[in-house]
Coordinates of C-alpha atoms and ligand atoms in Angstrom, one line a residue:
M1437 CA 0.0 0.0 0.0
D1438 CA 1.3 3.4 -0.9
Y1439 CA 0.6 5.3 2.4
K1440 CA 1.8 8.6 1.0
A1441 CA -0.8 8.4 -1.8
L1442 CA -3.5 7.5 0.7
A1443 CA -2.5 10.5 2.8
E1444 CA -2.9 12.8 -0.2
I1445 CA -6.4 11.3 -1.0
L1446 CA -7.6 11.8 2.6
F1447 CA -6.0 15.2 3.3
P1448 CA -5.5 17.0 -0.1
D1449 CA -5.7 20.4 1.6
V1450 CA -3.0 19.9 4.2
T1451 CA 0.2 21.4 2.9
M1452 CA 2.1 22.1 6.2
T1453 CA 4.4 19.5 7.6
P1454 CA 4.5 18.5 11.3
D1455 CA 8.0 20.1 11.6
E1456 CA 6.6 23.4 10.4
V1457 CA 3.8 23.3 12.9
Q1458 CA 6.3 22.3 15.7
A1459 CA 8.5 25.3 14.8
Q1460 CA 5.6 27.7 15.6
F1461 CA 5.6 26.6 19.2
P1462 CA 9.1 26.7 20.5
R1463 CA 10.1 24.9 23.7
R1464 CA 9.4 27.0 26.7
V1465 CA 12.3 28.6 28.5
L1466 CA 11.7 27.8 32.1
P1467 CA 13.7 27.0 35.2
E1468 CA 14.8 23.4 35.7
G1469 CA 11.9 21.2 37.1
A1470 CA 9.2 23.8 36.1
V1471 CA 5.8 22.1 35.6
V1472 CA 3.7 23.2 32.6
T1473 CA 0.2 22.0 33.0
R1474 CA -3.3 22.8 32.1
M1475 CA -6.9 22.5 32.9
A1476 CA -8.7 21.1 29.9
P1477 CA -12.4 21.0 30.8
S1478 CA -15.3 20.4 28.4
P1479 CA -17.8 23.2 28.6
T1480 CA -20.8 21.3 29.9
G1481 CA -22.2 24.2 32.0
F1482 CA -21.8 22.3 35.3
V1483 CA -18.7 23.3 37.3
H1484 CA -18.1 20.9 40.1
L1485 CA -15.8 20.3 43.1
G1486 CA -13.8 17.9 40.9
N1487 CA -13.0 20.7 38.5
L1488 CA -11.8 22.8 41.4
V1489 CA -9.7 20.0 42.9
Q1490 CA -8.1 19.5 39.5
G1491 CA -7.6 23.3 39.1
M1492 CA -6.0 23.6 42.5
I1493 CA -3.6 20.7 42.0
S1494 CA -2.6 22.0 38.6
E1495 CA -2.2 25.5 39.8
R1496 CA 0.0 24.5 42.7
M1497 CA 2.1 22.1 40.7
A1498 CA 2.7 24.8 38.0
H1499 CA 3.3 27.8 40.2
Q1500 CA 5.2 26.3 43.0
S1501 CA 7.7 25.1 40.5
G1502 CA 8.0 28.3 38.5
G1503 CA 6.0 26.8 35.6
V1504 CA 2.9 27.7 33.7
L1505 CA -0.8 26.9 34.0
F1506 CA -3.0 27.4 31.0
L1507 CA -6.7 26.8 30.3
R1508 CA -7.7 24.8 27.2
V1509 CA -11.3 24.5 26.3
E1510 CA -12.1 21.0 25.0
D1511 CA -15.1 21.7 22.9
T1512 CA -14.9 19.0 20.4
D1513 CA -18.1 17.4 21.5
A1514 CA -20.6 20.0 20.1
K1515 CA -23.5 17.9 21.3
R1516 CA -22.6 18.3 24.9
E1517 CA -21.9 22.0 24.7
V1518 CA -24.2 24.4 26.5
P1519 CA -24.2 28.1 25.4
G1520 CA -22.3 30.3 27.8
A1521 CA -20.7 27.4 29.5
V1522 CA -17.2 28.6 28.7
E1523 CA -17.9 31.9 30.4
V1524 CA -19.4 30.2 33.4
L1525 CA -16.4 28.0 33.7
I1526 CA -13.8 30.8 33.4
N1527 CA -15.7 33.0 35.9
T1528 CA -16.2 30.2 38.4
L1529 CA -12.5 29.2 38.3
K1530 CA -11.5 32.9 38.7
H1531 CA -13.9 33.3 41.6
Y1532 CA -12.1 30.4 43.3
G1533 CA -8.8 32.0 42.7
I1534 CA -7.4 29.7 40.1
S1535 CA -5.1 32.0 38.1
F1536 CA -4.1 31.0 34.6
D1537 CA -1.0 32.3 32.9
E1538 CA -2.4 31.8 29.5
G1539 CA -5.2 30.2 27.5
A1540 CA -8.9 30.8 26.9
T1541 CA -10.2 34.0 28.6
I1542 CA -13.6 35.8 28.4
D1543 CA -12.1 38.1 25.8
G1544 CA -10.6 35.4 23.6
D1545 CA -7.2 33.7 23.8
A1546 CA -4.1 35.0 25.6
G1547 CA -0.8 33.3 25.0
N1548 CA 1.6 32.0 22.4
Y1549 CA 0.6 28.4 22.3
G1550 CA -3.0 28.8 21.0
P1551 CA -5.6 28.6 19.8
Y1552 CA -6.7 27.3 23.1
R1553 CA -10.2 26.2 22.0
Q1554 CA -10.0 22.8 20.3
R1555 CA -12.6 23.5 17.6
Q1556 CA -10.3 26.2 16.3
R1557 CA -7.4 23.8 15.9
A1558 CA -8.8 21.4 13.3
A1559 CA -6.2 22.4 10.7
I1560 CA -3.4 21.5 13.2
Y1561 CA -4.8 18.1 14.0
H1562 CA -5.1 17.3 10.3
V1563 CA -1.4 17.9 9.8
F1564 CA -0.6 15.2 12.3
A1565 CA -3.4 12.9 11.1
K1566 CA -1.9 13.1 7.6
K1567 CA 1.5 12.2 9.0
L1568 CA 0.1 9.1 10.7
V1569 CA -1.6 8.0 7.5
S1570 CA 1.5 8.6 5.4
E1571 CA 3.4 6.3 7.8
G1572 CA 0.8 3.6 7.8
K1573 CA -0.2 4.3 11.4
A1574 CA -3.8 5.4 10.7
Y1575 CA -6.4 4.6 8.1
P1576 CA -9.9 5.6 7.1
C1577 CA -12.9 3.4 8.2
F1578 CA -16.2 3.6 6.3
C1579 CA -18.2 1.4 8.7
T1580 CA -21.8 2.6 9.1
E1581 CA -23.6 2.8 12.4
E1582 CA -25.5 -0.4 11.5
E1583 CA -22.2 -2.3 10.9
L1584 CA -20.8 -1.1 14.2
T1585 CA -23.9 -2.1 16.0
A1586 CA -23.9 -5.5 14.4
M1587 CA -20.2 -5.9 15.4
R1588 CA -21.0 -5.1 19.0
E1589 CA -23.9 -7.6 19.0
A1590 CA -21.7 -10.3 17.5
Q1591 CA -19.0 -9.6 20.2
E1592 CA -21.6 -9.7 22.9
A1593 CA -23.0 -13.0 21.6
A1594 CA -19.5 -14.6 21.3
K1595 CA -18.5 -13.1 24.8
E1596 CA -15.6 -11.3 23.2
N1597 CA -14.0 -8.0 24.1
F1598 CA -15.8 -5.0 22.6
G1599 CA -14.2 -2.8 20.0
Y1600 CA -12.7 -2.5 16.6
Y1601 CA -9.8 -4.9 16.5
G1602 CA -8.5 -8.1 14.9
K1603 CA -11.1 -9.6 12.5
Y1604 CA -13.5 -6.8 13.4
A1605 CA -11.2 -4.2 12.0
I1606 CA -12.5 -4.6 8.5
W1607 CA -11.0 -1.5 7.0
R1608 CA -7.6 -1.9 8.5
D1609 CA -6.0 -3.6 5.4
R1610 CA -8.2 -2.5 2.5
S1611 CA -6.8 -1.5 -0.8
I1612 CA -6.4 2.0 -1.9
E1613 CA -8.9 1.3 -4.7
D1614 CA -11.6 0.3 -2.2
I1615 CA -11.0 3.4 -0.2
Q1616 CA -11.0 5.6 -3.3
A1617 CA -14.3 4.1 -4.4
Q1618 CA -15.9 5.0 -1.1
I1619 CA -14.6 8.5 -1.2
D1620 CA -15.8 8.9 -4.8
A1621 CA -19.2 7.8 -3.6
G1622 CA -19.1 10.5 -1.0
N1623 CA -19.4 8.1 1.9
P1624 CA -18.3 9.5 5.3
W1625 CA -15.3 8.1 7.1
V1626 CA -13.5 8.3 10.4
L1627 CA -9.8 8.0 10.8
R1628 CA -8.7 5.1 13.0
F1629 CA -5.4 4.4 14.7
R1630 CA -3.6 1.2 13.5
S1631 CA -2.8 -0.4 16.8
E1632 CA 0.2 -2.7 17.0
G1633 CA -0.5 -3.6 20.6
S1634 CA -1.6 -6.9 22.0
I1635 CA -3.6 -7.7 25.1
E1636 CA -1.1 -10.5 25.8
N1637 CA 1.6 -7.9 26.6
Q1638 CA 2.0 -5.8 29.7
F1639 CA 4.4 -3.1 30.7
K1640 CA 5.2 -0.9 33.7
F1641 CA 4.2 2.7 34.0
D1642 CA 4.8 5.3 36.7
D1643 CA 1.9 7.6 37.6
L1644 CA 2.6 10.4 40.0
V1645 CA -0.4 9.6 42.1
K1646 CA -1.1 5.9 41.5
G1647 CA 2.6 4.9 41.6
K1648 CA 3.8 1.9 39.6
L1649 CA 1.2 0.5 37.4
T1650 CA 1.1 -2.7 35.3
I1651 CA -0.6 -1.8 32.1
T1652 CA -2.0 -4.1 29.4
E1653 CA -1.3 -3.0 25.8
N1654 CA -4.2 -1.6 23.7
D1655 CA -5.2 -3.6 20.7
I1656 CA -8.1 -1.5 19.6
D1657 CA -8.0 0.7 16.5
N1658 CA -9.6 3.7 18.1
V1659 CA -11.0 6.7 16.3
L1660 CA -8.7 9.7 15.9
L1661 CA -10.9 11.9 13.8
K1662 CA -14.6 11.8 13.6
S1663 CA -16.5 12.0 10.3
D1664 CA -16.7 15.8 10.6
G1665 CA -12.9 16.0 10.8
I1666 CA -13.0 16.9 14.5
P1667 CA -10.7 14.9 16.7
T1668 CA -11.6 12.6 19.6
Y1669 CA -10.3 13.6 23.0
H1670 CA -7.4 11.1 22.7
F1671 CA -5.9 12.5 19.5
A1672 CA -6.6 16.1 20.5
H1673 CA -4.9 15.6 23.9
A1674 CA -1.8 14.1 22.3
V1675 CA -1.4 16.9 19.7
D1676 CA -2.3 19.7 22.1
D1677 CA -0.2 18.7 25.0
E1678 CA 2.8 18.2 22.7
L1679 CA 2.4 21.6 21.0
M1680 CA 1.5 23.5 24.1
R1681 CA 4.6 22.0 25.7
T1682 CA 2.7 20.4 28.6
T1683 CA 5.0 18.5 31.0
H1684 CA 2.3 17.1 33.3
V1685 CA -1.2 16.0 32.6
V1686 CA -3.3 16.3 35.7
R1687 CA -6.7 14.7 35.1
G1688 CA -9.4 12.5 36.6
D1689 CA -8.6 8.8 36.8
E1690 CA -11.6 7.9 34.6
W1691 CA -9.0 8.4 31.9
L1692 CA -6.7 5.7 33.2
P1693 CA -8.3 3.0 30.9
S1694 CA -7.4 5.1 27.9
L1695 CA -3.8 5.5 29.0
P1696 CA -2.4 2.5 27.1
F1697 CA -3.8 4.0 23.9
H1698 CA -2.4 7.5 24.7
I1699 CA 1.0 6.0 25.3
Q1700 CA 0.9 4.3 21.9
L1701 CA -0.3 7.5 20.3
F1702 CA 2.4 9.7 21.6
K1703 CA 4.9 7.2 20.4
A1704 CA 3.4 6.9 17.0
L1705 CA 3.4 10.6 16.7
G1706 CA 7.0 10.9 17.8
F1707 CA 6.1 13.0 20.9
K1708 CA 7.6 12.8 24.3
L1709 CA 5.1 11.4 26.8
P1710 CA 4.2 13.9 29.5
K1711 CA 4.1 12.8 33.2
Y1712 CA 0.6 11.8 34.3
V1713 CA -1.2 12.8 37.5
H1714 CA -4.3 10.7 37.7
I1715 CA -6.6 12.0 40.5
G1716 CA -8.9 9.7 42.2
P1717 CA -12.6 10.7 42.6
L1718 CA -14.1 12.6 45.4
M1719 CA -15.9 10.2 47.7
K1720 CA -18.4 10.5 50.5
M1721 CA -19.7 8.2 53.2
D1722 CA -23.1 6.9 52.5
G1723 CA -24.2 5.0 55.6
T1724 CA -21.1 2.8 56.4
S1725 CA -19.8 2.6 52.8
K1726 CA -17.9 5.0 50.6
R1727 CA -19.2 6.1 47.2
K1728 CA -18.3 8.6 44.6
L1729 CA -20.0 12.0 44.8
S1730 CA -22.7 12.0 42.2
K1731 CA -24.1 14.9 40.2
R1732 CA -27.6 13.4 40.5
K1733 CA -27.6 12.6 44.2
D1734 CA -25.3 15.1 45.9
P1735 CA -26.0 18.8 45.6
E1736 CA -22.7 19.5 47.4
L1737 CA -20.8 18.4 44.2
A1738 CA -21.8 21.7 42.4
L1739 CA -19.7 24.7 43.2
T1740 CA -22.8 26.9 43.2
Y1741 CA -23.8 25.1 46.3
Y1742 CA -21.0 26.5 48.4
K1743 CA -21.7 30.0 47.2
A1744 CA -25.3 29.8 48.2
A1745 CA -24.5 28.2 51.5
G1746 CA -22.2 31.1 52.1
F1747 CA -18.8 29.3 52.5
P1748 CA -16.0 31.8 51.7
V1749 CA -13.8 30.8 48.8
A1750 CA -10.9 30.6 51.1
S1751 CA -12.7 28.0 53.3
V1752 CA -13.5 25.8 50.4
C1753 CA -9.9 26.0 49.0
E1754 CA -8.4 25.5 52.5
Y1755 CA -10.6 22.5 53.1
L1756 CA -9.7 20.9 49.8
M1757 CA -6.1 21.3 50.6
T1758 CA -6.6 19.4 53.9
V1759 CA -8.3 16.6 51.9
L1760 CA -5.7 16.5 49.2
N1761 CA -2.5 16.5 51.2
S1762 CA -2.5 14.7 54.5
N1763 CA 0.3 16.9 55.9
F1764 CA -1.5 20.2 55.2
E1765 CA -3.3 20.3 58.5
D1766 CA 0.0 20.1 60.5
W1767 CA 1.5 22.7 58.3
R1768 CA -1.5 24.9 58.9
K1769 CA -1.2 24.5 62.7
A1770 CA 2.5 25.6 62.5
N1771 CA 1.7 28.4 60.1
P1772 CA -1.7 29.7 61.1
D1773 CA -1.5 33.0 59.1
A1774 CA 0.4 31.9 56.0
D1775 CA -1.3 31.9 52.6
H1776 CA -2.1 28.3 51.6
T1777 CA 0.0 28.8 48.4
T1778 CA 3.2 28.8 50.5
F1779 CA 2.5 25.2 51.4
K1780 CA 4.5 22.7 49.3
F1781 CA 1.9 20.6 47.6
S1782 CA 2.9 17.0 46.5
P1783 CA 0.9 14.8 44.2
K1784 CA 2.5 11.8 45.8
K1785 CA 0.5 12.6 49.0
L1786 CA -2.8 12.3 47.2
N1787 CA -4.8 9.3 48.1
P1788 CA -4.7 7.1 44.9
A1789 CA -8.1 5.7 45.7
G1790 CA -9.7 9.1 45.9
S1791 CA -10.4 11.6 48.7
L1792 CA -13.2 11.5 51.2
F1793 CA -15.4 14.6 51.3
D1794 CA -16.7 15.4 54.7
Y1795 CA -19.1 18.2 55.3
A1796 CA -18.6 18.5 59.0
K1797 CA -14.9 18.9 58.4
L1798 CA -15.5 21.6 55.9
T1799 CA -17.6 23.5 58.4
D1800 CA -14.8 23.1 61.0
V1801 CA -12.2 24.4 58.6
S1802 CA -14.4 27.3 57.6
K1803 CA -14.9 28.4 61.2
N1804 CA -11.1 28.6 61.6
V1805 CA -10.7 30.4 58.3
I1806 CA -13.4 33.0 59.2
S1807 CA -12.0 33.4 62.7
R1808 CA -8.6 34.4 61.2
M1809 CA -10.1 37.1 58.9
T1810 CA -10.1 40.7 59.9
A1811 CA -13.5 42.2 60.7
E1812 CA -13.3 44.4 57.6
D1813 CA -12.7 41.4 55.4
V1814 CA -15.6 39.5 57.0
Y1815 CA -17.8 42.6 56.5
T1816 CA -16.9 42.9 52.8
Q1817 CA -17.5 39.2 52.0
L1818 CA -20.7 39.0 54.1
V1819 CA -22.2 42.0 52.3
E1820 CA -21.2 40.6 49.0
W1821 CA -22.9 37.3 49.8
A1822 CA -26.0 39.0 51.3
Q1823 CA -26.5 41.2 48.3
E1824 CA -27.1 38.1 46.3
F1825 CA -28.9 35.9 48.8
D1826 CA -30.5 38.2 51.5
A1827 CA -31.0 41.7 50.1
G1828 CA -32.7 42.9 53.2
F1829 CA -29.8 41.9 55.5
A1830 CA -27.4 43.4 53.0
E1831 CA -29.1 46.7 53.2
K1832 CA -29.0 46.8 56.9
L1833 CA -25.3 45.9 57.0
A1834 CA -24.4 48.5 54.3
A1835 CA -26.4 51.3 56.0
D1836 CA -23.8 51.6 58.8
P1837 CA -20.6 49.8 57.9
A1838 CA -18.8 51.0 61.0
Y1839 CA -21.5 49.5 63.2
A1840 CA -21.6 46.2 61.4
T1841 CA -17.8 46.0 61.5
A1842 CA -17.7 46.7 65.2
I1843 CA -20.1 43.8 65.7
L1844 CA -18.0 41.5 63.5
A1845 CA -14.9 42.5 65.4
I1846 CA -16.2 40.9 68.7
G1847 CA -13.8 38.2 69.8
R1848 CA -11.6 38.6 66.8
G1849 CA -7.8 38.8 67.0
G1850 CA -5.6 37.4 69.7
K1851 CA -4.5 33.8 70.2
K1852 CA -7.9 32.3 70.6
P1853 CA -10.4 34.1 68.3
R1854 CA -14.1 33.2 68.6
K1855 CA -15.3 30.7 66.0
D1856 CA -18.9 31.6 65.7
L1857 CA -19.4 31.5 61.9
A1858 CA -18.8 28.7 59.4
T1859 CA -20.9 30.3 56.7
W1860 CA -22.4 33.7 55.8
V1861 CA -25.9 32.1 56.2
E1862 CA -25.1 31.8 59.9
A1863 CA -24.3 35.5 60.3
K1864 CA -27.9 36.7 60.6
P1865 CA -28.9 34.3 63.4
Y1866 CA -25.6 35.2 65.1
M1867 CA -25.7 39.0 64.9
G1868 CA -29.3 39.8 63.8
F1869 CA -30.3 41.0 67.3
F1870 CA -28.1 44.0 66.9
Y1871 CA -30.7 45.2 64.4
D1872 CA -34.0 46.1 66.1
E1873 CA -36.0 44.6 63.3
Y1874 CA -34.4 41.2 63.8
L1875 CA -34.5 41.2 67.6
E1876 CA -36.6 38.4 68.9
K1877 CA -38.8 38.4 72.1
P1878 CA -37.0 36.6 74.9
V1879 CA -38.5 33.4 76.3
F1880 CA -37.4 33.3 79.9
D1881 CA -36.7 30.2 82.0
A1882 CA -40.1 29.1 83.5
R1883 CA -38.3 28.0 86.7
F1884 CA -38.1 31.7 87.7
E1885 CA -41.0 33.8 88.7
K1886 CA -41.6 36.8 86.5
A1887 CA -41.3 39.1 89.5
V1888 CA -37.8 37.8 90.1
I1889 CA -36.7 38.5 86.6
I1890 CA -38.3 41.9 86.6
D1891 CA -36.5 42.6 89.9
A1892 CA -33.1 41.6 88.5
L1893 CA -33.6 43.7 85.4
N1894 CA -34.7 46.8 87.4
R1895 CA -31.7 46.5 89.7
F1896 CA -29.5 46.3 86.6
L1897 CA -31.1 49.4 85.1
E1898 CA -30.4 51.3 88.4
K1899 CA -26.7 50.4 88.3
F1900 CA -26.0 50.4 84.6
D1901 CA -23.4 53.0 83.5
I1902 CA -22.1 52.7 79.9
A1903 CA -18.8 54.3 81.0
D1904 CA -18.0 51.3 83.3
D1905 CA -15.1 49.1 82.3
S1906 CA -15.9 45.4 82.0
N1907 CA -14.7 44.5 85.5
T1908 CA -16.9 47.2 87.1
W1909 CA -19.8 46.1 85.0
F1910 CA -19.4 42.5 86.1
A1911 CA -18.9 43.5 89.7
K1912 CA -22.3 45.2 89.5
V1913 CA -23.9 42.0 88.1
K1914 CA -22.4 40.1 91.0
E1915 CA -23.7 42.6 93.5
I1916 CA -27.2 42.2 92.1
T1917 CA -26.8 38.5 92.4
T1918 CA -25.9 38.5 96.1
D1919 CA -28.4 41.3 96.9
M1920 CA -31.1 39.0 95.5
G1921 CA -29.9 36.0 97.5
F1922 CA -28.5 34.2 94.5
T1923 CA -25.0 33.0 94.6
T1924 CA -21.8 33.7 92.8
D1925 CA -20.2 30.6 94.2
M1926 CA -20.8 28.0 91.6
K1927 CA -19.2 25.3 93.7
A1928 CA -21.4 25.9 96.6
Y1929 CA -24.4 25.9 94.3
K1930 CA -23.4 22.6 92.7
A1931 CA -23.0 21.0 96.2
D1932 CA -26.5 22.1 97.2
P1933 CA -28.7 23.7 94.6
S1934 CA -31.6 23.9 96.9
A1935 CA -29.7 26.4 99.1
F1936 CA -30.1 29.2 96.5
P1937 CA -32.8 30.4 94.1
G1938 CA -30.1 30.5 91.4
T1939 CA -26.6 31.8 90.4
V1940 CA -24.9 34.7 88.8
A1941 CA -25.2 32.8 85.5
D1942 CA -29.0 33.0 85.8
I1943 CA -28.9 36.7 86.6
S1944 CA -26.6 37.3 83.6
T1945 CA -29.0 35.2 81.4
F1946 CA -32.0 37.4 82.4
I1947 CA -30.1 40.5 81.3
R1948 CA -28.6 38.8 78.2
Q1949 CA -32.1 37.7 77.1
A1950 CA -33.6 41.1 77.7
V1951 CA -30.9 42.8 75.6
T1952 CA -30.3 40.2 72.8
G1953 CA -33.5 38.0 72.9
K1954 CA -31.3 35.0 73.2
T1955 CA -29.6 32.8 75.8
N1956 CA -26.4 32.8 73.8
S1957 CA -24.6 35.8 72.5
P1958 CA -21.1 37.2 72.2
D1959 CA -19.7 38.9 75.3
L1960 CA -22.6 40.8 76.8
Y1961 CA -20.5 43.8 78.1
T1962 CA -19.2 44.3 74.5
V1963 CA -22.7 43.9 73.1
M1964 CA -24.0 46.7 75.3
Q1965 CA -21.0 48.9 74.4
I1966 CA -21.9 48.5 70.7
L1967 CA -25.6 49.0 71.2
G1968 CA -25.0 52.0 73.4
Y1969 CA -26.8 53.3 76.5
E1970 CA -30.1 54.3 75.1
R1971 CA -30.8 51.1 73.1
T1972 CA -29.7 48.8 75.9
V1973 CA -31.9 50.5 78.4
A1974 CA -34.8 50.6 75.9
R1975 CA -34.5 46.9 75.3
I1976 CA -34.5 46.1 79.0
K1977 CA -37.5 48.3 79.6
T1978 CA -39.4 46.6 76.8
A1979 CA -38.6 43.2 78.3
I1980 CA -39.8 44.4 81.7
G1981 CA -43.0 45.8 80.1
D1982 CA -43.6 42.4 78.3
L1983 CA -43.2 40.6 81.6
T1984 CA -45.7 42.8 83.5
Ligands
LIG512 N1 -11.9 17.3 28.5 C1 -11.4 16.3 29.4 C2 -12.3 16.2 30.6 O1 -13.0 17.1 30.8 C3 -10.0 16.6 29.8 C4 -9.2 15.6 30.5 C5 -7.8 16.1 30.6 O2 -7.5 17.0 31.4 O3 -6.9 15.7 29.8 O4 -12.4 15.2 31.3

């Protein structure tokens, strides 16, 4: 067979050589060990936690090594594409702080290794397809859908492996005349890879996450170009990652079964194989067993979920780092204020079987993250969230930024900051009482007579001076306690509760409830300082009025 002639028949318009294309994309000049990697998502409109995990790993590996991260849009499957999906993807990744050095952007492509959208690269793929054909490494296949279905049924009936191989590869060795006749008749064709592999053979392969793997060769003549001339993922990945000078391919391990084919393909094309980082899936506990997070069953897989739930971006990213690298938490303890990007990420520390997603742990991490933020930062992020999800609350917060920031500053700073909030959703229940419209009516403990509560509140009003420091303020509360026959001695009370009507904690609770509507609140002295004299007194008087 004259393969060169066949290549001309199939690709008459391709005039460039692979070398000419290669010369357009010079090797990158980067420091020794620099990782060049990419995110290569398909624009399906759904951006999920898995995308973010892949983005974070890629970003860390590239930037911590002085390398490059780029974004390539894999839009070869037009059927799956949703309008606007590329924009959603780009904006979401940006929102989560994944910064690309080059690639697809909202305003088109940026960088010297593009185009970065696969559908715009058809001419490039054809140059390499023609090369494969001219070397006898690829051939056209004119099988119809019906023929392929019949092949599959025959294989099922005979309990054979599925796919286009061996005796089923009916176009593998056809004459150039047969091929020409089909082309003359205008019949569509796909381009198939001529596999020289055998499932009898195995070889060793080193994956940066999975470690040493034993891989069985591929014997299937997979499709490289579909009938519209658009490549499959496999072929596009090989050509693109070669020409974009990718050193590491970070991707989900659902691609592992295709790896034997990819290895063959890189070899046939004369390309250097990149290193592979196959990430395991995100799992969750379902009862007592683990399973993959599923788009259908688990709303927490979608990134929009975390936004609506009010998790700060920093919390989600910080949490994912703890899941991805087991030594991250210790590092965080030793470096509480460091940016997570100063942690040295290692793909070797990823769990090859996948990472377990744990909502309780996320909440925990988020409390820590928020507790370390400045009040100003919390204010800005909270308002931004509320503007989208609770407009009324946003308005209140924005009406007096200094007031809101003072509230958010309670218990912040110092060695042991308060950890009240895990999400912005929790902010209103936590601090709403500072706004009169959100103040709830207190429900006092029924163990105490109303007259006793009123008495305590009146005594407090008599003594209350907004100029007191917190010690003086508390001394007054203790005075009221003893004056009313309650005790400040918690030990004595525990030893014999019947000896006292109650304790200083009960007196404090009466006052707290009158002022905040709740039995739990941040430091009451500080609350009163922020509310000011008039509003504190007014609230206590209202509570007394309601009790009478
Ligand atoms: N488009 C592929 C996907 O979304 C990319 C895999 C890769 O990163 O190579 O799964």
